[in-house]
Each structure stands twice: as structure tokens, then as C-alpha cells.
Amino acid sequence: MNFQMKTWEDYQDAYQKSIEDPENFWAEIAQEFKWIKPWKKLLEWDFNDLQVSWFKGGKLNITENCLDRHVEHKPEQPAIIWEPNDPNEDVQVLTYKVLHDRVCRFANVLKMNGVEKGDRVCIYMPMIPELAIAVLACARIGAIHSVVFGGFSAQSISDRINDSACKVVITTDGAHRGAKLIPMKDTVDDALMNCPSVKKVIVSTRTRTPISMIKGRDVWWEEEIKKVTNECPPEVMDAEDPLFILYTSGSTGKPKGVVHTIGGYMVYTAYTFLNVFQYHPGDIYFCTADIGWITGHSYIIYGPLACGATTMMFEGIPTYPDAGRFWDIIEKHRVNTFYTAPTAIRSLMGFGDEYYKDKDLSSLRILGSVGEPINEEAWHWYHQEIGKGNCPITDTWWQTETGGIMIAPLPNITKTKPSFATLPLPGIQPILVDDQGNEIDGNGVNGNLCIKFPWPGMIRTTWGDHERCKKTYFSAYKGLYFTGDGCQRDEDGFYRITGRVDDVINVSGHRIGTAEVENAINMHTGVVESAVVGYPHDIKGQGIYAYVILEKSDHDAELTKRDILMTVSRIIGPIAKPDEIQFVSGLPKTRSGKIMRRILRKVACNELDTLGDTSTLLNPEIVDELIAGKK
Ligand code: WTA
């Protein structure tokens, strides 16, 4: 690939060109890929009426770019190295040739089970090679994948399946997660009680736990692949055909299905992967994310494979068998680039140096961070203790909606600064605005982070509801994409993301909408009303704080709390369980009946000095009760 920046001058030139002549800038990059038919119009866009298209008229298949292209000249190079949950189990190495064969074979299985171009396929699997194969097999035949993170509940799965009317579900019997066995198929069975669109379930074997297999609906992966060949020509796709749907939480309502399209997403994830990780042929790259989130889609599967890289997949968790597991993996596989989340860093930092001091981490060259703000202490520990002071940290800011990394330092090129994502990548035009939408010029300022010009990897729509996409992202500030994040631009023009300014909480790098958690809590019998806010949490970044009004006051508080937690687990999943629940007799409301979240946040965060004026509330007396009842 001919688009790697190598020096500060390269970056400045690329950035300049991307602003002055975006069409030619992206055309030159896109030409590096294999197109079945060239595009007719590089870019058309309108942020007011939300229409964005890149590479219009171009025909391609992303798997031809991620697989066939590399099989031609390096069939034996590892594409995926898979590290199992149990370190004593065998590692699997899938070369480009092997991965290509397995993807084609499984693509034929999908076809045999009735999946056609444009159909939606739900994938609910642990981090095993079959997950990557399933994703790529969908792309091979032009089916739209909707991966649901393995930690979500049956209810969440069925909501997602129904929203996009998935025809097929791909899952496993069970999953290994540390010492635990997770019953994946059972959860899928529960989800499917209420999913009329699903005709087939394809089950891969991982744990050999007993499961139910329903005649006519459920089939085994291992048996199906014996019935087909490994010949599967790539489906000819339009650049703007959807590649996948990925559900993500916002301020209001149920999670939205963010839609990414093939051409732009491919070009953008490959461009950003090659540059942000300064990938060189032969490097071993390890991203610890789960493929159930956008980071796994873009930077375990598509970006690395589009660049012909070697990407690792890890099935387990950082603390199994002990808190040295990541460092063991780095030593064992001689990992060069390591990309993880601040939550993992903070948690591993807390276990002390006995887990890494005797490990050989000398293969590391570049460290990455993603998903939430990284605090300075964690940044320095990562830099000194893991990188031994020699590895630049690339703090990458981006979102499910942006498809790929937007603001990040280029290792060994851009100066780094702890807790700063630093500078926008070429093609990205960030601006800060005040609450009225006026642009905030100059440096040394704070504001709401927006993007004013399209980039190839951006969201195109939300599945089944284009208006919602327009309203959520393009109507807060006219003509701008609004990120939902607050941001500082310092004296040097460097960007530092300060966190969400909307009703989204970032818990361990997972996005959770406060409204979603409130709805789940309100499902519990006996709950009258609830309000959920985020508060600072040492490890998770943010914790979930719930204020709950119960119908009766003579309850067993501990038991009721546990029941509420169980309810939230059932409705959303364990990741959305509140860390604190406070029972209250009322919530602070304005005279028009709106909950004053600002006050709830201040109390949860212990910022009592800056509570502000509470006298205009409908029920000012409630504030003292909130403060008194807080732990
Ligand atoms: C936050 C994850 C600070 C941010 C790729 C964003 C970050 C949300 C960073 C998106 C970072 C992500 N520094 N905050 N480097 N990266 N965020 O959709 O609030 O799961 O809006 O995408 O995570 O989360 P999402």
C-alpha cells in the first residue's frame, strides 16, 4: 500500500491536500485497491438533508481486497493468529490461503441455508476464528452482518434481530471466558422465542456443552461445511451497498443500528490502520477488543486484512489465568503493536509489577489506546512500565459512527502528550462549537466537538430510520456532524477529548445510554421511577449511578437492589448493571416536570459546592435528602 506517511512533512502535506483537494486526495488512496468497476463520482454530500456517497458507481467486494489480493502473492503469511482462552490449548494460525478457503466454504454454507445478497445475518459468538470467518463470509456474498456482543442478554439480541429482520443467526454452543462457561446457544434460544424473521441458526462447536437443536431450524457448522466446496466467487457489490449494521447506544430510546457501506469503510479503515499503527510487513499486531464492538470490526478484521497484515484474536480475558495474560501473549507471539482500552490498563496497573517485570516485552514498538479518555497516570504507566519508555502511545479518538480513527498521533511522527488524542488525521476537519452552534476559533478553548466535512468511513444512516440518523447527528448544529463529545483544543492546537456531553455513559469503554438503563430498571415490579447518571470510577472510567423511587418503603433494601441488578442484566446485559443504587422518595424536577439531571450528576459525583441554584425546582427539599442518603 502506497499511502503510508513516514515523516512530519508527509503528514502536513497530506493534511493540506486533503483539505484543499479532498476528491483527489481520496481518489489516489482508493486506487490502491481492487475495484471490479471504477467509481463514477468520488463524493456527493449534503449534511442538511443527510445524503453522503463515496465512490458512487464503483463495484467491488471487500473480501477480494482483504483476502484474494494477498493470497496471490503471500498465501502462507499468517492473516489471523488466534490465542485461546486456556494458554495450554493450541494456538491457531490461519494463513491468508487458509482463511480464504474457510471464508469461501462458509459463504457457500450461508447460501445453502438461504442467505442472499442484502439479507441480514446476526452473529452472536465468542472470540474464535469462526467469528471472523462468519463476518467475512457475509461480506463475500453481500449479506449484511449484524454482530451482537457476546455479553448482551437474550432481550437485547432479539431487539437487534427484529429491528433489522435478520434471516439467519450464527452462534456457538457455548463460550469460554476465563474460568467461566457461558451458554451462548441457550441465550440465542431465549432470544428467538420472539423473532419470526429467523429461519436458520448455524451453530459452531466450542465448549461441547449440551444444547437444544431444533429440527428444521438449527444446523451444525461442522456438518454444513462438509456439504460445500471452497469455491465462492466474490459477489459484485456497489460501493454504497451496506456492509454491516452495528447497534450502539445514544441519548434516547433503544440502540440504533449504525450502517456502514462497503467502499468508503474499506478505504478509510485501511488508510487509518496503516498510518496510525505505522504497520510494516511482518509486524504482529494485537488489538484486544471484542469483534462485537466497532474496534474489533475496523481494527481486528477489516483494516488489518485490507492491508495484508497479521492480526491477533484473543479469546479470553486479561486476568485469566492471571493478571499477566496480556504480557504473556506479547512475549509468546513477539507482538509489535498492542492496542487496548484505558480500563484494561488501569485495572492491570492495580495488580502490581509482579505480573510483568519478568516478561520479555522487548518486541513492542507501538502502543495504542481507545474507547475512553486515558488519564495521565495510566498513560505514564503504560508508557514506562509496558513500553519501557521506547514505544510511542497513540491515543485514538473515534466512534462507532465514524467507522475509523479520526484524531490520533502518528507514532514517531506526531509529538505525543499524555491524555491528548493530538491532531486530526488527513481528511478530518474537526471544529469546536458552543451550545448555540457558533464556531469557537483559536487555541486554548473548549467546546462541543463536531466534524464539518465528510470522510469515507462515516455513518450513512441508521437502519430502517434515516430521520433518526439525521436528527441524532446532523440537527444539533446546522451543517455539522455532532459527536456527542466535549473537547479541549490547547495552545498548540492539540485536541483532548473530555468525555460525553450528552446522556451517554462510557463504562469501561462501553457506551451505555442512561435512558436504556432507566427503562430496564423501571421494568422491575415495585419501581415507580428512576434516573441514571454517570460518576467517576477509578477503574471503569465512569460508573453507573441510579436513583430509584419505589412504590413501598417497607422493603428489604439489599434484596431489592439485587433484584434490580438482575432485572437490568436480563433486559440489557451485565455490562449495564448500576454500580450504585440509591433509593429516594423523589427526583429533583423543574416546574414543567423535567428531571434536573445536572443536580443528580453533581450529587453522584460529590460536587456539592457547585450544585447551583436549586430554589427554582418544583421540589427543592429533595436535594437535601439526596445528599443525606448518598453513601
Ligand atoms: C469515547 C469506540 C477519549 C468518546 C471506538 C466517543 C474516547 C465514544 C476515545 C465512542 C479516546 C473513544 N479518548 N474518549 N481516545 N475513544 N472515546 O462508539 O466519548 O464505542 O464518543 O467507539 O468513546 O464509543 P464507541
XYZ file of C-alpha atoms and ligand atoms in Angstrom:
656
model
C 0.000 0.000 0.000
C 1.385 3.268 -1.116
C -0.233 5.651 1.325
C 1.851 5.437 4.455
C 3.044 8.751 5.860
C 6.582 8.488 7.193
C 7.542 11.958 8.348
C 6.009 15.065 9.878
C 6.266 16.728 6.451
C 4.314 13.826 4.911
C 1.561 14.387 7.451
C 1.455 18.137 6.873
C 1.377 17.703 3.104
C -1.288 15.011 3.275
C -3.427 17.076 5.628
C -3.119 20.165 3.464
C -4.020 18.263 0.325
C -6.942 16.503 1.987
C -8.485 19.892 2.786
C -7.717 21.664 -0.460
C -8.483 18.836 -2.813
C -10.315 16.086 -0.930
C -11.522 14.324 -4.042
C -8.081 13.739 -5.498
C -6.644 13.001 -2.086
C -9.050 10.090 -1.515
C -9.038 9.003 -5.152
C -5.286 8.371 -5.018
C -5.690 6.249 -1.896
C -8.688 4.339 -3.224
C -6.810 3.489 -6.425
C -4.567 1.192 -4.415
C -7.463 -1.235 -4.010
C -9.037 -3.706 -6.366
C -12.202 -2.342 -7.945
C -14.247 -4.518 -10.270
C -15.506 -1.346 -11.910
C -14.171 2.168 -11.201
C -16.353 4.756 -9.474
C -18.104 7.481 -11.439
C -18.431 10.149 -8.770
C -15.989 10.262 -5.903
C -18.049 12.256 -3.398
C -21.561 13.648 -3.117
C -22.747 15.080 0.132
C -25.311 17.147 1.953
C -25.216 17.300 5.758
C -28.526 19.199 5.984
C -30.606 16.649 4.206
C -28.116 13.899 5.093
C -27.035 12.211 1.898
C -23.444 11.056 1.668
C -21.974 8.851 -1.006
C -18.375 7.958 -1.716
C -17.092 6.182 -4.829
C -20.552 6.173 -6.393
C -20.935 3.680 -9.218
C -17.807 1.768 -8.129
C -18.096 -2.017 -7.901
C -16.009 -4.162 -5.588
C -16.002 -6.880 -2.978
C -14.246 -6.082 0.296
C -13.175 -9.707 0.815
C -11.393 -9.720 -2.515
C -9.370 -6.845 -1.114
C -8.918 -8.450 2.299
C -8.188 -11.992 1.075
C -7.780 -12.810 -2.644
C -5.385 -9.921 -3.262
C -2.994 -11.231 -0.593
C -3.430 -14.911 -1.447
C -1.962 -14.079 -4.852
C 1.455 -13.055 -3.588
C 1.716 -14.221 0.041
C -0.577 -17.211 0.588
C 1.465 -18.552 3.511
C 1.593 -15.354 5.550
C -0.456 -15.559 8.746
C -3.610 -13.453 8.441
C -5.054 -14.313 11.857
C -3.203 -15.717 14.849
C -5.687 -16.986 17.402
C -4.775 -17.277 21.074
C -7.222 -19.438 23.059
C -8.720 -18.678 26.458
C -6.720 -21.512 28.020
C -2.997 -20.898 27.433
C -2.383 -24.653 27.275
C -4.668 -25.137 24.310
C -3.129 -24.907 20.821
C -2.742 -21.605 19.061
C -4.343 -21.486 15.602
C -2.605 -19.768 12.729
C -4.786 -19.019 9.711
C -2.672 -18.070 6.711
C -4.227 -15.905 4.020
C -4.771 -19.028 1.952
C -6.429 -20.952 4.775
C -8.591 -18.011 5.783
C -9.653 -17.507 2.166
C -10.638 -21.180 1.849
C -12.562 -21.199 5.095
C -14.386 -17.960 4.299
C -15.389 -19.213 0.842
C -16.561 -22.520 2.217
C -18.668 -20.910 4.912
C -20.018 -18.390 2.403
C -21.356 -21.389 0.487
C -22.929 -22.684 3.693
C -24.746 -19.372 4.082
C -26.014 -19.586 0.515
C -27.108 -23.181 1.023
C -29.103 -22.026 4.045
C -30.954 -19.438 2.043
C -28.914 -16.284 2.656
C -28.949 -13.920 -0.302
C -27.324 -10.598 -1.136
C -28.810 -7.863 1.061
C -30.135 -10.260 3.729
C -29.247 -9.526 7.337
C -27.355 -12.089 9.396
C -26.988 -11.830 13.168
C -23.699 -13.123 14.606
C -23.527 -13.856 18.338
C -20.228 -15.585 19.053
C -17.188 -15.561 21.302
C -13.757 -14.536 20.012
C -12.941 -17.646 17.997
C -11.712 -17.790 14.371
C -15.215 -18.809 13.236
C -16.437 -15.337 14.227
C -14.044 -13.638 11.806
C -14.869 -16.255 9.179
C -18.612 -15.691 9.601
C -18.218 -11.916 9.259
C -16.109 -12.206 6.095
C -18.369 -14.907 4.624
C -21.321 -12.499 4.865
C -19.289 -9.830 3.080
C -18.274 -12.377 0.433
C -21.871 -12.933 -0.656
C -23.131 -9.418 0.006
C -25.133 -10.256 3.128
C -25.204 -7.572 5.815
C -23.759 -8.714 9.140
C -25.030 -7.524 12.478
C -22.625 -8.702 15.167
C -24.041 -8.624 18.690
C -21.511 -8.560 21.541
C -21.482 -11.856 23.461
C -22.261 -10.093 26.750
C -25.712 -8.919 25.720
C -28.884 -10.545 27.041
C -31.490 -12.527 25.104
C -33.771 -9.492 25.124
C -31.069 -7.288 23.588
C -30.350 -9.892 20.921
C -33.988 -10.219 19.933
C -34.429 -6.422 19.821
C -31.491 -6.219 17.413
C -32.621 -9.186 15.312
C -36.118 -7.772 14.967
C -35.003 -4.234 14.201
C -33.245 -5.406 11.053
C -35.260 -8.600 10.412
C -32.295 -10.989 10.362
C -32.851 -14.206 8.439
C -30.084 -16.290 9.969
C -28.260 -16.356 13.306
C -24.730 -17.719 13.690
C -23.650 -18.757 17.173
C -21.773 -21.373 19.215
C -22.848 -23.940 21.762
C -21.014 -22.062 24.487
C -18.088 -19.768 25.211
C -15.027 -19.891 27.455
C -14.451 -16.667 29.321
C -11.709 -17.072 31.892
C -12.815 -19.866 34.223
C -16.472 -19.442 33.225
C -18.559 -21.302 30.693
C -21.103 -19.050 29.005
C -24.187 -20.675 27.447
C -24.387 -18.859 24.118
C -26.905 -21.103 22.380
C -29.284 -21.076 25.366
C -29.328 -17.301 25.231
C -29.981 -17.376 21.485
C -32.830 -19.868 22.037
C -34.411 -17.477 24.544
C -33.959 -14.580 22.137
C -35.583 -16.456 19.271
C -38.880 -17.071 21.089
C -39.924 -13.793 19.607
C -38.082 -13.438 16.270
C -40.265 -14.510 13.344
C -37.756 -13.433 10.677
C -35.151 -16.031 11.689
C -35.275 -19.144 9.524
C -31.971 -20.830 10.366
C -29.434 -20.971 13.196
C -25.917 -22.153 12.404
C -24.124 -23.444 15.498
C -20.377 -23.882 15.730
C -18.953 -26.179 18.400
C -16.685 -24.667 21.007
C -17.444 -25.973 24.506
C -19.333 -29.227 23.836
C -21.963 -28.272 26.379
C -25.355 -29.892 25.856
C -27.731 -27.665 23.931
C -31.063 -27.968 22.195
C -31.004 -28.259 18.397
C -34.388 -27.576 16.841
C -35.265 -29.670 13.801
C -35.596 -27.656 10.614
C -34.120 -24.536 12.190
C -30.749 -25.371 13.771
C -27.773 -26.835 11.896
C -24.172 -27.581 12.895
C -21.388 -25.519 11.321
C -19.069 -28.532 11.161
C -21.583 -30.648 9.258
C -22.649 -27.940 6.869
C -19.125 -27.155 5.672
C -18.680 -30.768 4.569
C -21.525 -30.357 2.100
C -19.993 -27.498 0.093
C -16.844 -26.632 -1.855
C -14.376 -23.847 -1.185
C -15.135 -22.165 -4.492
C -17.097 -18.982 -3.976
C -16.583 -16.083 -6.351
C -16.966 -12.703 -4.653
C -20.367 -11.099 -5.145
C -20.133 -7.872 -7.151
C -21.168 -5.108 -4.761
C -21.841 -1.421 -5.117
C -19.525 0.870 -3.151
C -22.556 2.268 -1.309
C -24.193 -1.096 -0.509
C -24.351 -1.687 3.258
C -21.510 -3.803 4.648
C -22.794 -4.106 8.190
C -25.076 -2.852 10.912
C -23.712 -2.324 14.406
C -26.027 -1.273 17.219
C -24.900 1.455 19.560
C -26.422 3.436 22.414
C -27.348 7.068 22.299
C -29.084 9.656 24.466
C -32.584 8.454 23.812
C -34.545 5.342 23.004
C -33.295 1.931 22.015
C -29.859 1.377 20.476
C -29.585 2.449 16.848
C -28.309 0.300 14.008
C -25.380 2.268 12.620
C -24.953 1.428 8.922
C -21.570 1.406 7.195
C -21.153 0.941 3.462
C -18.508 -1.053 1.652
C -16.259 1.205 -0.405
C -15.721 4.127 1.944
C -15.386 1.961 5.025
C -12.757 -0.236 3.362
C -10.665 2.689 2.165
C -10.910 4.511 5.484
C -10.144 1.593 7.820
C -7.171 0.509 5.681
C -5.782 4.050 5.422
C -6.071 4.698 9.129
C -4.757 1.254 10.121
C -1.624 1.579 8.020
C -0.875 5.074 9.276
C -1.973 5.122 12.884
C -0.177 1.863 13.646
C 2.647 2.536 11.174
C 2.281 -1.063 10.103
C 5.237 -2.741 8.366
C 5.058 -6.090 6.591
C 5.794 -8.878 9.039
C 4.649 -6.970 12.137
C 2.481 -8.819 14.646
C -0.416 -6.600 15.617
C -2.612 -7.335 18.645
C -5.858 -5.479 19.321
C -7.563 -6.702 22.500
C -11.078 -5.509 21.601
C -14.010 -7.835 21.046
C -15.316 -8.100 17.491
C -18.748 -7.320 18.962
C -17.689 -3.649 19.066
C -16.593 -1.294 16.301
C -12.915 -1.505 17.303
C -12.971 -5.223 16.537
C -14.719 -4.711 13.202
C -12.363 -1.993 11.979
C -9.066 -2.883 13.637
C -9.084 -6.642 14.113
C -10.771 -7.617 10.872
C -11.200 -5.137 8.042
C -8.399 -2.555 8.415
C -5.574 -5.047 9.073
C -6.723 -7.591 6.492
C -7.214 -4.927 3.827
C -3.540 -4.049 4.405
C -2.385 -7.675 4.325
C -1.333 -7.546 7.976
C -1.095 -10.247 10.637
C -3.795 -9.632 13.203
C -4.273 -11.451 16.501
C -7.515 -12.608 18.034
C -7.631 -13.406 21.749
C -10.481 -15.474 23.094
C -10.043 -14.828 26.800
C -9.837 -12.058 29.379
C -6.831 -10.083 30.685
C -6.952 -11.683 34.138
C -7.039 -15.377 33.255
C -5.243 -17.475 34.357
C -3.746 -14.370 35.995
C -3.302 -10.641 35.514
C -0.204 -11.212 33.392
C -2.045 -12.743 30.463
C -1.658 -9.848 28.006
C 2.070 -9.674 28.773
C 2.378 -13.442 28.298
C 0.732 -13.160 24.895
C 3.027 -10.297 23.865
C 6.069 -12.358 24.897
C 4.818 -15.590 23.327
C 3.923 -14.105 19.929
C 6.551 -11.344 19.843
C 3.826 -8.731 19.425
C 4.982 -5.428 17.900
C 1.844 -3.328 18.190
C -0.530 -3.539 21.135
C -3.889 -1.743 21.121
C -6.122 -1.769 24.203
C -8.501 0.305 26.342
C -7.692 2.548 29.319
C -9.915 0.419 31.568
C -7.698 -2.605 30.963
C -4.598 -0.504 31.565
C -5.935 0.887 34.858
C -7.054 -2.494 36.049
C -3.742 -4.246 35.224
C -1.798 -1.372 36.731
C -3.540 -2.147 40.004
C -2.186 -5.708 40.156
C 1.402 -4.550 40.604
C 4.628 -5.258 38.756
C 4.961 -8.950 39.608
C 2.849 -9.765 36.555
C 5.072 -8.049 34.015
C 8.507 -7.429 35.484
C 9.981 -10.751 34.309
C 8.223 -10.819 30.954
C 10.091 -10.030 27.757
C 8.160 -7.169 26.204
C 11.054 -6.052 24.001
C 9.203 -6.828 20.759
C 6.809 -3.926 21.368
C 7.213 -0.862 19.168
C 3.869 0.912 19.327
C 1.124 1.125 21.951
C -2.437 2.203 21.298
C -5.360 3.312 23.436
C -9.032 3.550 22.527
C -12.582 3.866 23.770
C -12.410 6.401 26.602
C -10.225 9.197 27.879
C -6.916 7.909 29.213
C -5.895 9.626 32.447
C -2.312 10.831 32.815
C -1.374 8.286 35.463
C -2.437 5.362 33.280
C -0.740 6.939 30.257
C 2.590 7.208 32.098
C 2.377 3.684 33.500
C 1.627 2.292 30.033
C 4.490 4.276 28.527
C 7.093 3.485 31.193
C 6.203 0.051 32.503
C 4.907 -1.630 29.356
C 6.638 0.382 26.630
C 9.823 0.859 28.734
C 9.796 4.466 27.581
C 10.534 3.424 23.972
C 7.098 2.998 22.451
C 5.000 5.961 21.401
C 1.395 5.801 22.587
C -1.245 6.540 20.008
C -4.376 7.694 21.853
C -7.029 7.154 19.183
C -10.318 9.033 19.334
C -13.204 7.803 17.204
C -16.706 6.290 17.407
C -18.930 3.521 16.056
C -20.398 6.171 13.774
C -17.060 7.367 12.403
C -16.083 3.873 11.248
C -12.397 4.506 11.837
C -9.891 6.555 13.836
C -10.355 10.324 13.475
C -7.935 12.040 15.841
C -4.677 10.374 16.886
C -0.930 10.921 16.879
C 1.047 9.083 14.190
C 3.663 7.120 16.153
C 7.179 8.539 15.813
C 5.794 11.383 13.706
C 3.382 13.409 15.825
C 4.550 14.659 19.213
C 2.550 12.888 21.934
C 1.039 14.474 25.010
C -0.485 12.434 27.857
C -4.299 12.331 27.661
C -4.387 14.100 24.274
C -5.565 12.454 21.069
C -3.490 15.272 19.500
C -4.235 16.014 15.824
C -6.848 15.058 13.225
C -5.891 12.550 10.563
C -5.794 13.748 6.955
C -9.327 14.187 5.644
C -10.778 15.018 9.057
C -11.970 18.571 9.732
C -12.912 18.942 13.397
C -14.435 22.120 14.777
C -15.498 23.170 18.256
C -18.815 24.915 18.746
C -20.572 26.493 21.708
C -24.056 25.398 22.781
C -25.610 27.765 20.240
C -23.570 26.241 17.430
C -21.159 29.145 16.957
C -17.694 28.062 15.935
C -15.088 28.582 18.645
C -11.962 29.819 16.937
C -8.396 29.837 18.071
C -6.474 27.763 20.556
C -6.755 27.311 24.306
C -10.521 26.735 24.083
C -13.204 24.186 24.974
C -16.383 23.218 23.165
C -18.588 20.577 21.610
C -16.727 18.510 19.059
C -18.205 18.463 15.544
C -16.891 17.472 12.121
C -17.633 19.754 9.209
C -16.671 17.729 6.146
C -17.453 14.107 5.204
C -14.893 11.302 5.373
C -15.188 7.921 3.636
C -15.738 5.819 6.781
C -18.641 7.835 8.165
C -22.100 6.545 9.118
C -24.557 6.649 6.207
C -27.829 6.033 8.012
C -29.392 4.221 10.953
C -31.092 1.024 9.875
C -34.753 1.498 8.969
C -34.899 5.090 10.207
C -32.982 7.681 8.223
C -34.760 10.528 10.020
C -33.405 9.328 13.329
C -29.857 9.429 11.978
C -30.391 12.948 10.677
C -31.911 14.058 13.938
C -29.358 12.423 16.217
C -26.174 13.517 14.483
C -26.894 16.285 11.994
C -29.522 18.507 13.563
C -27.963 19.698 16.827
C -25.743 22.080 14.850
C -26.680 23.007 11.322
C -24.485 21.536 8.636
C -22.263 19.663 11.096
C -21.847 16.095 12.319
C -22.100 16.272 16.129
C -20.048 13.692 18.013
C -21.658 13.994 21.461
C -18.195 14.627 22.944
C -16.769 17.615 24.731
C -13.294 18.640 23.682
C -10.414 20.949 24.532
C -8.058 22.454 21.953
C -4.922 23.547 23.748
C -2.394 26.281 22.970
C -0.647 24.019 20.437
C -3.891 23.152 18.664
C -3.851 19.653 20.135
C -7.198 18.000 20.842
C -8.116 16.383 24.137
C -11.473 14.603 24.413
C -13.061 15.379 27.763
C -15.987 12.925 27.617
C -19.610 12.777 26.558
C -21.732 15.878 26.880
C -24.989 14.008 26.236
C -26.827 11.328 28.217
C -24.423 8.560 27.298
C -22.183 6.957 29.918
C -18.864 5.384 28.975
C -18.382 2.424 31.308
C -15.120 0.550 30.747
C -15.134 1.890 27.203
C -18.671 0.588 26.577
C -21.330 3.069 25.585
C -24.497 2.878 27.613
C -27.479 5.209 27.296
C -28.921 6.431 30.587
C -32.444 6.123 29.147
C -31.868 2.459 28.322
C -30.794 1.672 31.886
C -33.723 3.651 33.295
C -36.156 1.717 31.109
C -34.683 -1.557 32.331
C -34.865 -0.521 35.998
C -38.440 0.653 35.506
C -39.349 -2.832 34.304
C -38.791 -4.110 37.841
C -42.023 -4.522 39.707
C -42.327 -2.005 42.507
C -40.207 0.662 40.807
C -42.103 3.891 40.222
C -39.419 5.951 38.540
C -35.656 6.084 38.163
C -32.917 8.362 36.938
C -29.438 7.250 35.930
C -26.253 9.318 35.687
C -22.525 8.647 35.324
C -19.911 9.349 38.001
C -16.102 8.993 38.030
C -14.917 5.449 38.687
C -11.240 4.604 39.331
C -11.082 1.588 37.039
C -14.066 1.793 34.714
C -13.655 5.486 33.907
C -17.327 6.030 34.636
C -19.698 4.093 36.849
C -23.489 3.943 36.661
C -25.389 5.669 39.484
C -29.127 5.002 39.742
C -31.655 6.942 41.813
C -34.748 4.811 42.271
C -38.207 5.573 43.649
C -40.033 2.506 44.952
C -43.759 2.100 45.384
C -43.468 0.919 49.005
C -40.993 1.987 51.617
C -41.110 -1.202 53.752
C -38.822 -3.278 51.568
C -35.642 -5.252 52.152
C -33.238 -2.766 50.585
C -30.406 -5.196 49.851
C -32.680 -7.777 48.280
C -34.478 -5.176 46.180
C -31.141 -3.847 44.922
C -30.087 -7.328 43.886
C -33.384 -7.856 42.105
C -32.971 -4.596 40.238
C -29.467 -5.617 39.155
C -30.818 -8.936 37.932
C -33.561 -7.152 36.011
C -31.043 -4.909 34.247
C -28.871 -7.939 33.422
C -31.842 -9.693 31.897
C -33.070 -6.733 29.895
C -29.739 -5.366 28.629
C -26.812 -7.439 29.893
C -24.426 -7.444 32.866
C -22.407 -4.512 31.434
C -25.317 -2.160 32.166
C -25.716 -3.044 35.858
C -25.620 0.057 38.065
C -22.606 0.321 40.386
C -24.640 2.297 42.923
C -28.346 2.334 43.636
C -29.825 4.945 45.931
C -33.465 4.714 46.954
C -35.103 8.123 47.085
C -38.582 9.455 47.735
C -38.497 11.833 44.764
C -36.339 13.271 41.972
C -35.486 16.954 41.519
C -37.806 18.313 38.863
C -38.375 21.595 37.116
C -41.775 23.217 37.260
C -42.538 21.683 33.878
C -41.833 18.219 35.277
C -38.409 17.605 33.699
C -35.825 15.766 35.780
C -32.875 18.034 36.613
C -30.069 15.677 35.726
C -27.414 18.287 36.405
C -28.237 18.106 40.104
C -28.317 14.322 40.122
C -24.910 14.272 38.434
C -23.423 16.725 40.903
C -24.643 14.710 43.872
C -23.420 11.410 42.409
C -20.032 12.991 41.637
C -19.823 14.616 45.092
C -19.557 18.069 43.577
C -21.739 19.675 46.192
C -20.013 23.091 46.080
C -21.218 23.677 42.552
C -24.791 22.479 42.895
C -26.037 25.867 41.743
C -29.417 27.365 42.367
C -31.982 24.770 43.420
C -34.695 27.166 44.527
C -36.469 27.135 41.170
C -37.162 23.417 41.497
C -40.649 22.114 41.964
C -39.383 20.186 44.998
C -36.193 21.870 46.318
C -36.362 19.924 49.595
C -35.481 16.697 47.777
C -31.887 17.829 47.262
C -31.057 17.540 50.970
C -32.492 14.047 51.006
C -30.350 13.040 48.029
C -27.207 14.354 49.703
C -28.026 12.794 53.069
C -28.801 9.410 51.539
C -25.642 9.225 49.443
C -23.030 6.739 50.601
C -15.202 7.784 23.680
C -15.190 3.372 20.296
C -11.454 9.797 24.805
C -15.889 9.033 23.184
C -14.092 3.455 19.223
C -16.662 8.541 21.975
C -12.762 8.342 23.617
C -17.067 7.167 22.399
C -11.642 7.885 22.904
C -17.292 6.234 21.234
C -10.376 8.456 23.225
C -13.408 6.833 22.193
N -10.337 9.404 24.184
N -12.666 9.294 24.557
N -9.245 8.067 22.640
N -12.079 6.949 22.031
N -13.842 7.668 23.160
O -18.798 4.134 19.662
O -16.756 9.509 24.193
O -17.869 2.507 21.363
O -17.771 9.342 21.670
O -16.402 3.723 19.747
O -15.983 6.690 23.215
O -17.513 4.916 21.654
P -17.725 3.758 20.607
